[in-house]
XYZ file of C-alpha atoms in Angstrom:
73
model
C 73.192 237.793 29.996
C 74.444 241.720 29.377
C 76.589 242.350 32.411
C 78.516 239.141 31.256
C 78.642 241.067 27.924
C 79.334 244.226 29.005
C 82.486 243.142 30.723
C 83.923 241.192 27.679
C 81.878 240.708 24.489
C 83.888 238.390 23.411
C 83.072 235.773 26.643
C 81.217 232.822 25.035
C 78.481 231.849 26.634
C 76.186 228.748 27.043
C 72.929 228.599 28.529
C 71.810 225.752 30.113
C 68.106 225.077 30.684
C 65.765 223.066 32.167
C 63.086 224.371 29.840
C 62.988 223.302 26.281
C 61.360 226.772 25.366
C 62.524 227.656 21.367
C 61.568 231.287 21.985
C 63.940 231.550 24.916
C 66.559 229.836 22.991
C 66.151 232.497 20.288
C 65.964 235.650 22.833
C 69.014 234.516 24.712
C 71.253 233.694 21.549
C 70.140 237.280 19.713
C 71.077 238.673 23.289
C 74.610 237.250 22.992
C 74.460 233.837 23.978
C 77.129 231.245 21.804
C 74.466 228.072 22.557
C 71.714 227.365 24.055
C 71.504 223.421 25.921
C 68.222 222.297 26.830
C 68.224 219.871 29.390
C 68.012 216.236 27.782
C 69.243 212.764 28.754
C 72.109 213.548 26.783
C 72.091 217.161 27.799
C 76.162 216.531 29.376
C 77.433 215.360 26.017
C 76.346 218.123 24.571
C 77.440 220.832 27.007
C 81.144 218.830 26.624
C 80.895 219.198 23.057
C 80.307 222.703 22.952
C 82.525 223.455 25.706
C 85.044 221.283 23.833
C 84.137 223.325 20.329
C 84.779 226.519 22.188
C 88.240 225.422 23.713
C 89.678 224.279 20.423
C 87.911 227.696 18.596
C 91.397 229.403 17.112
C 90.153 232.598 18.731
C 89.308 231.198 22.137
C 90.430 233.570 24.873
C 93.671 232.549 26.868
C 91.279 232.856 30.234
C 88.903 230.441 28.024
C 91.910 227.778 27.609
C 93.294 227.982 31.329
C 89.683 227.721 32.507
C 89.078 224.470 30.442
C 92.490 222.899 30.777
C 91.930 222.257 34.687
C 89.139 219.872 33.447
C 89.987 216.358 32.754
C 88.055 215.551 29.319
C-alpha cells in the first residue's frame, strides 16, 4: 500500500480481503486505502459498485478511466 501511494498518492486503492476484520479495514483506510471490501456472498457486486464510483468521480485520473474502459460493465 505504501509503495503504491509513494508512486502516486492519487491512485485509488481498493482492498479486497477474505477476512472480515474491522481492525484491519480501519488500519488500511488510515494507511490510504480508499475502500475495504470483505469477501461476502455479494462481494462482486460491491466491488463493481466501488470501482464504478471511482470511475465516475470527477477527480478520477485519466489512467483509471483508460483502465476501466477495457472492461464491459
